[in-house]
Coordinates of C-alpha atoms (C1' of nucleotides) in Angstrom, one line a residue:
Chain A
M112 CA -16.3 -3.3 21.2
A113 CA -13.5 -4.1 23.3
A114 CA -11.1 -6.3 21.8
S115 CA -7.6 -6.1 22.6
V116 CA -4.3 -6.7 19.9
V117 CA -3.2 -9.6 20.8
D118 CA 0.0 -11.3 19.4
G119 CA -2.0 -14.7 19.0
N120 CA -1.0 -15.0 15.0
G121 CA 1.8 -17.1 14.9
G122 CA 4.4 -15.9 12.2
S123 CA 3.1 -12.7 11.7
G124 CA 4.2 -10.7 14.8
G125 CA 7.5 -10.3 13.4
L126 CA 6.0 -8.7 9.8
V127 CA 4.1 -6.5 12.1
V128 CA 7.3 -5.3 13.6
T129 CA 9.1 -4.8 11.0
E130 CA 6.4 -2.8 9.2
L131 CA 6.1 -0.4 12.4
G132 CA 9.3 0.1 12.5
H133 CA 9.0 1.4 9.3
V134 CA 5.7 3.5 10.6
K135 CA 7.5 4.6 13.2
E136 CA 10.7 5.8 11.8
L137 CA 8.5 7.7 8.8
A138 CA 6.3 9.1 12.1
R139 CA 9.5 10.8 13.3
Q140 CA 10.3 11.9 10.5
L141 CA 7.5 13.6 10.8
E142 CA 7.8 15.1 12.9
A143 CA 11.1 16.4 12.2
Q144 CA 9.1 18.2 9.6
L145 CA 6.0 19.2 11.3
G146 CA 5.5 23.3 11.3
G147 CA 8.4 23.7 8.7
S148 CA 8.6 25.0 5.2
S149 CA 7.1 21.4 3.8
P150 CA 3.3 20.5 4.2
D151 CA 3.9 18.3 1.0
L152 CA 6.2 16.7 2.3
C153 CA 4.2 16.2 5.8
K154 CA 1.3 14.7 4.4
H155 CA 3.7 12.5 1.9
L156 CA 4.9 11.4 5.1
A157 CA 1.7 10.6 6.9
S158 CA -0.3 9.3 3.6
Q159 CA 3.0 6.4 4.0
I160 CA 1.9 6.1 7.7
S161 CA -1.2 5.3 7.2
S162 CA -0.6 2.9 4.7
I163 CA 1.5 1.3 6.7
A164 CA -0.3 0.6 9.9
E165 CA -3.0 0.3 8.0
R166 CA -1.4 -3.3 6.9
S167 CA -0.4 -4.1 10.2
I168 CA -3.8 -4.0 10.9
S169 CA -5.0 -6.0 8.3
L170 CA -2.2 -8.8 9.3
L171 CA -3.3 -8.5 12.9
I172 CA -7.1 -8.9 12.1
T173 CA -6.8 -11.6 9.8
T174 CA -4.4 -13.8 11.6
S175 CA -5.7 -13.0 15.0
S176 CA -9.2 -15.3 14.5
G177 CA -12.7 -13.8 15.7
L178 CA -11.3 -10.1 16.7
A179 CA -12.6 -8.9 12.7
G180 CA -16.2 -10.8 13.8
A181 CA -16.3 -8.8 16.7
R182 CA -15.4 -5.8 15.3
K183 CA -18.9 -4.7 14.7
R184 CA -22.2 -6.0 15.1
S185 CA -23.6 -7.5 12.2
A186 CA -25.5 -5.0 11.1
V187 CA -24.9 -6.3 7.4
P188 CA -27.0 -9.1 7.5
F189 CA -25.4 -12.1 6.5
V190 CA -26.1 -13.5 2.8
K191 CA -28.4 -16.6 2.6
G192 CA -30.5 -18.8 0.2
T193 CA -32.0 -16.8 -2.0
K194 CA -33.8 -14.4 0.0
K195 CA -31.0 -11.5 0.7
R196 CA -31.7 -8.1 1.0
K197 CA -30.2 -5.4 -1.4
T198 CA -27.6 -4.2 1.3
M199 CA -26.0 -7.3 1.8
D200 CA -23.7 -7.6 -1.4
K201 CA -22.7 -4.3 -0.7
K202 CA -18.8 -3.4 0.3
R203 CA -19.0 -1.0 3.1
H204 CA -16.9 2.2 3.6
E205 CA -16.9 3.6 6.7
V206 CA -15.4 7.4 7.6
R207 CA -15.5 9.7 10.7
V208 CA -16.5 13.4 9.5
S209 CA -16.2 16.6 12.2
S210 CA -18.0 19.5 10.6
A211 CA -18.5 22.7 12.0
A212 CA -21.7 23.6 10.7
G213 CA -22.5 20.7 13.9
D214 CA -25.5 19.2 12.4
H215 CA -25.0 17.4 9.5
P216 CA -21.8 16.4 7.8
A217 CA -19.7 17.9 5.4
D218 CA -20.8 17.7 1.7
D219 CA -18.7 14.7 0.4
G220 CA -19.7 15.4 -3.4
H221 CA -22.0 13.1 -4.5
S222 CA -25.9 14.3 -3.8
W223 CA -27.7 12.8 -1.9
R224 CA -31.0 12.2 -0.5
K225 CA -32.5 10.9 2.8
Y226 CA -34.9 8.1 3.4
G227 CA -35.4 7.0 6.2
Q228 CA -34.0 7.5 10.0
K229 CA -33.5 5.7 12.7
D230 CA -33.5 5.4 16.4
I231 CA -30.5 3.0 16.8
L232 CA -30.4 1.0 20.1
G233 CA -27.4 2.5 22.2
A234 CA -27.1 5.7 20.3
K235 CA -27.9 8.9 21.2
H236 CA -28.6 9.8 18.0
P237 CA -30.2 8.9 14.9
R238 CA -29.2 7.0 12.2
G239 CA -30.3 9.1 8.7
Y240 CA -30.2 7.1 5.7
Y241 CA -29.5 8.9 2.2
R242 CA -29.5 7.1 -1.8
C243 CA -28.0 8.8 -4.6
T244 CA -30.2 10.8 -6.0
H245 CA -29.5 9.2 -9.8
R246 CA -31.0 6.2 -8.3
H247 CA -33.6 6.3 -10.0
S248 CA -32.6 7.9 -13.0
Q249 CA -29.5 6.4 -13.6
G250 CA -29.9 3.3 -11.2
C251 CA -27.3 4.6 -8.4
A252 CA -26.7 2.0 -5.8
A253 CA -25.2 3.8 -3.5
T254 CA -26.4 4.4 -0.3
K255 CA -24.4 6.0 2.7
Q256 CA -25.6 6.0 6.4
V257 CA -24.8 8.7 8.7
Q258 CA -25.0 8.6 12.3
R259 CA -23.8 11.6 14.9
T260 CA -21.2 10.0 17.6
D261 CA -22.2 10.1 21.3
E262 CA -18.8 11.4 22.0
D263 CA -18.6 14.4 20.1
P264 CA -22.0 16.0 18.2
T265 CA -19.1 17.4 15.7
S266 CA -18.7 13.9 14.3
F267 CA -20.6 11.9 12.4
D268 CA -19.4 8.1 11.7
V269 CA -20.5 7.9 7.8
V270 CA -21.1 4.8 6.2
Y271 CA -20.6 4.4 2.6
L272 CA -22.5 1.9 0.8
G273 CA -22.4 0.1 -2.1
D274 CA -21.0 1.5 -5.8
H275 CA -21.5 5.0 -7.2
T276 CA -22.6 4.0 -10.9
C277 CA -24.0 7.6 -11.8
V278 CA -22.9 9.7 -14.2
Q279 CA -21.8 12.7 -11.7
S280 CA -19.4 9.7 -10.3
Q281 CA -17.6 9.3 -13.1
W282 CA -17.3 12.5 -14.1
A283 CA -15.5 12.7 -10.4
A284 CA -13.4 10.0 -11.5
A285 CA -12.0 11.8 -14.3
A286 CA -11.4 14.8 -12.1
G287 CA -9.9 12.6 -9.7
Q288 CA -7.4 10.6 -12.5
A289 CA -7.1 14.8 -13.3
A290 CA -5.6 15.6 -10.1
A291 CA -4.2 12.9 -9.7
D292 CA -2.0 13.1 -12.4
A293 CA -1.2 17.3 -11.0
L294 CA -0.4 16.3 -7.6
A295 CA 2.6 14.0 -7.0
P296 CA 3.8 13.5 -10.5
E297 CA 7.3 13.4 -9.2
Y298 CA 6.7 10.1 -7.1
N299 CA 5.7 8.3 -11.1
G300 CA 7.5 6.4 -12.5
K301 CA 10.3 6.5 -9.2
P302 CA 12.0 3.1 -8.4
G303 CA 10.2 1.3 -5.3
T304 CA 7.6 3.8 -4.9
N305 CA 4.2 4.0 -6.5
L306 CA 1.6 6.0 -6.4
T307 CA -2.1 4.7 -7.6
V308 CA -4.8 7.2 -7.3
K309 CA -8.0 4.8 -7.7
T310 CA -11.1 6.7 -9.5
E311 CA -14.5 5.6 -10.1
G312 CA -13.6 6.2 -13.7
P313 CA -13.5 4.2 -16.7
T314 CA -9.5 3.4 -15.5
V315 CA -9.0 0.4 -13.5
E316 CA -6.7 -1.7 -12.1
P317 CA -5.9 -5.1 -14.0
A318 CA -5.3 -6.9 -11.2
E319 CA -7.7 -8.6 -8.3
Q320 CA -6.6 -4.6 -6.7
Q321 CA -9.5 -3.3 -8.6
V322 CA -11.6 -0.8 -6.3
Q323 CA -13.2 1.6 -7.0
G324 CA -14.5 4.6 -5.5
W325 CA -15.7 4.7 -2.0
D326 CA -16.5 0.6 -1.6
A327 CA -12.8 0.2 -2.3
P328 CA -11.7 -2.7 0.4
T329 CA -8.4 -0.2 1.1
P330 CA -8.5 2.2 4.1
F331 CA -7.7 6.0 2.7
C332 CA -10.6 5.7 0.2
F333 CA -11.7 9.7 0.7
S334 CA -13.6 11.8 -1.0
S335 CA -12.3 15.5 -2.5
T336 CA -15.2 18.2 -3.4
P337 CA -13.8 21.4 -5.2
A338 CA -16.4 23.3 -6.1
T339 CA -16.1 22.7 -9.6
A340 CA -15.4 19.1 -9.7
T341 CA -15.8 15.9 -7.6
A342 CA -13.6 13.1 -6.8
S343 CA -13.3 9.8 -4.9
W344 CA -9.4 8.7 -4.4
C345 CA -8.3 5.1 -3.0
L346 CA -5.3 4.1 -2.6
V347 CA -4.1 0.7 -2.7
P348 CA -2.7 0.1 0.6
E349 CA -0.2 -3.4 -0.9
L350 CA 1.3 -0.1 -2.4
S351 CA 2.5 2.3 -0.5
P352 CA 1.8 5.2 -2.2
P353 CA 3.5 8.7 -1.5
F354 CA 0.5 10.8 -1.9
S355 CA 0.8 15.0 -1.1
A356 CA -2.3 16.5 -1.7
P357 CA -3.5 18.4 -4.8
S358 CA -1.9 21.7 -5.7
T359 CA -5.0 23.6 -5.7
S360 CA -5.3 22.0 -2.0
N361 CA -3.2 21.6 1.7
N362 CA -5.6 19.2 2.8
W363 CA -5.1 16.1 3.2
G364 CA -8.0 13.5 3.7
V365 CA -10.7 16.1 3.5
S366 CA -12.6 17.9 1.0
P367 CA -11.3 21.2 -0.1
A368 CA -12.9 24.2 -1.4
T369 CA -16.4 23.8 0.0
S370 CA -18.8 25.5 2.3
D371 CA -17.1 22.9 5.3
S372 CA -13.5 23.1 3.8
N373 CA -12.6 23.1 7.8
H374 CA -14.6 19.6 8.3
V375 CA -11.9 16.6 9.2
V376 CA -12.2 13.2 8.0
S377 CA -10.1 11.0 9.6
F378 CA -8.3 8.2 9.0
P379 CA -6.8 6.5 12.4
P380 CA -4.5 5.8 13.9
F381 CA -4.2 9.9 13.3
E382 CA -6.1 12.5 11.7
V383 CA -5.3 14.9 9.6
A384 CA -7.0 18.8 9.7
G385 CA -5.4 20.8 7.1
D386 CA -1.6 21.2 7.7
D387 CA -1.8 20.1 11.5
V388 CA -1.7 16.6 11.4
Q389 CA -3.0 15.3 14.7
F390 CA -1.6 12.4 16.6
G391 CA -4.3 11.2 19.3
R392 CA -3.8 7.1 19.7
F393 CA -1.3 6.7 17.1
E394 CA 1.5 8.3 19.8
E395 CA 0.4 4.8 21.8
V396 CA 1.2 3.0 19.1
M397 CA 4.1 4.9 19.1
S398 CA 5.0 4.5 22.4
A399 CA 4.2 1.1 22.3
I400 CA 6.4 0.5 19.8
D401 CA 9.7 2.3 22.1
R402 CA 8.6 -0.3 24.8
A403 CA 8.4 -3.2 22.0
D404 CA 11.6 -5.6 22.8
G405 CA 10.6 -8.3 20.5
D406 CA 7.7 -10.3 19.8
G407 CA 5.6 -9.5 22.6
F408 CA 5.8 -6.0 22.5
L409 CA 1.9 -6.9 20.8
D410 CA 1.0 -7.8 24.2
D411 CA 2.2 -4.1 25.6
L412 CA -0.4 -2.5 22.8
D413 CA -2.9 -2.7 24.9
I414 CA -5.1 -1.2 22.5
D415 CA -9.0 -1.0 21.1
V416 CA -7.7 -2.7 16.8
S417 CA -11.3 -1.6 16.2
S418 CA -11.0 1.8 17.4
F419 CA -8.3 1.7 14.0
L420 CA -11.1 0.1 11.4
V421 CA -12.8 3.0 9.7
Chain B
dG803 C1' -45.6 21.1 -9.6
dC804 C1' -41.4 19.1 -8.4
dG805 C1' -38.2 17.1 -6.0
dA806 C1' -36.5 17.3 -1.1
dT807 C1' -38.0 15.2 3.9
dT808 C1' -40.2 12.9 7.8
dT809 C1' -42.6 9.6 9.6
dG810 C1' -44.9 5.4 10.7
dA811 C1' -44.9 0.4 9.0
dC812 C1' -43.0 -3.4 6.9
dC813 C1' -40.2 -6.7 5.8
dG814 C1' -35.1 -9.4 7.0
dT815 C1' -32.4 -11.3 9.7
dT816 C1' -30.7 -12.8 14.6
Chain C
dA672 C1' -39.6 -10.3 19.1
dA673 C1' -35.9 -7.0 18.4
dC674 C1' -33.0 -4.7 16.0
dG675 C1' -31.7 -2.6 11.3
dG676 C1' -32.8 -1.2 6.9
dT677 C1' -36.0 0.0 3.5
dC678 C1' -40.7 1.6 1.1
dA679 C1' -43.8 4.7 0.7
dA680 C1' -47.6 8.2 2.2
dA681 C1' -48.2 12.2 3.5
dT682 C1' -45.7 17.2 4.6
dC683 C1' -42.5 20.9 3.5
dG684 C1' -40.2 24.2 1.0
dC685 C1' -38.6 25.9 -3.6

DNA sequence: GCGATTTGACCGTT
DNA sequence: AACGGTCAAATCGC
């Protein structure tokens, strides 16, 4: 993976500039708030930044021919003819998870059963294959693949495939909706703002933005696993959702109240661990925007877009 | 005994 | 043929 951002996209560059300009401003607000007395505001700002940045990335990808295709090897084979694998039509959602335990990623709230392990070419560590424990009892088709990253032994790339249709997920959905209602009521009904917390429950978006749980086509799907309930949240990027963490947790994008509550779920270009917003390549992006002087700014952005993709 | 894990074999795709 | 994903028998742990 070595694709660099090149603004070969014609008209969308300006829109991306506008979006990243918003990101830049939000980032400055966030920096001003860091260390302050309002962690919730920080989380809110971070969420907005994520949303806008991801929209920009999507713009770049969809308008840059070949980039999306070169992003990953075709681990999920192309559907062709009638012979298709069970996984072919599964949606894919990938996250990187750090675990203090070191030997396994943190609990994501679902119960998984390991059904295989493979050494992957070019990878130092084998990939584990898991499916939902309720696969047979309830026909839940969700699977996940867990692979320790080469760079960081405590980090894992977790790829979720397919929908959770088991009862546990329905329950989680209800918990997630409840958490959504509780966590940010101040945003509901505000003009110009729209918080959408997608769960795996019966309440779904009426339009094509119907997303469910893990496999939602949005970069902001994550799972929360309180001790007594599980929930998967997805934020619809088009809505620039303001977001704050549940009042019961000061974590954003992480699973609170578990034995591995200090693990990190990263949403590139930045990651959040507890109240600490850690800027990695995001700073690079901001710096590039600072250097930007018009349409050609992306030429300065020698950044692997694929590193943002989760 | 039951459920979870391990591991080699098998299958589909490239 | 190589590779990734899944199956299923053997094994393990409670």
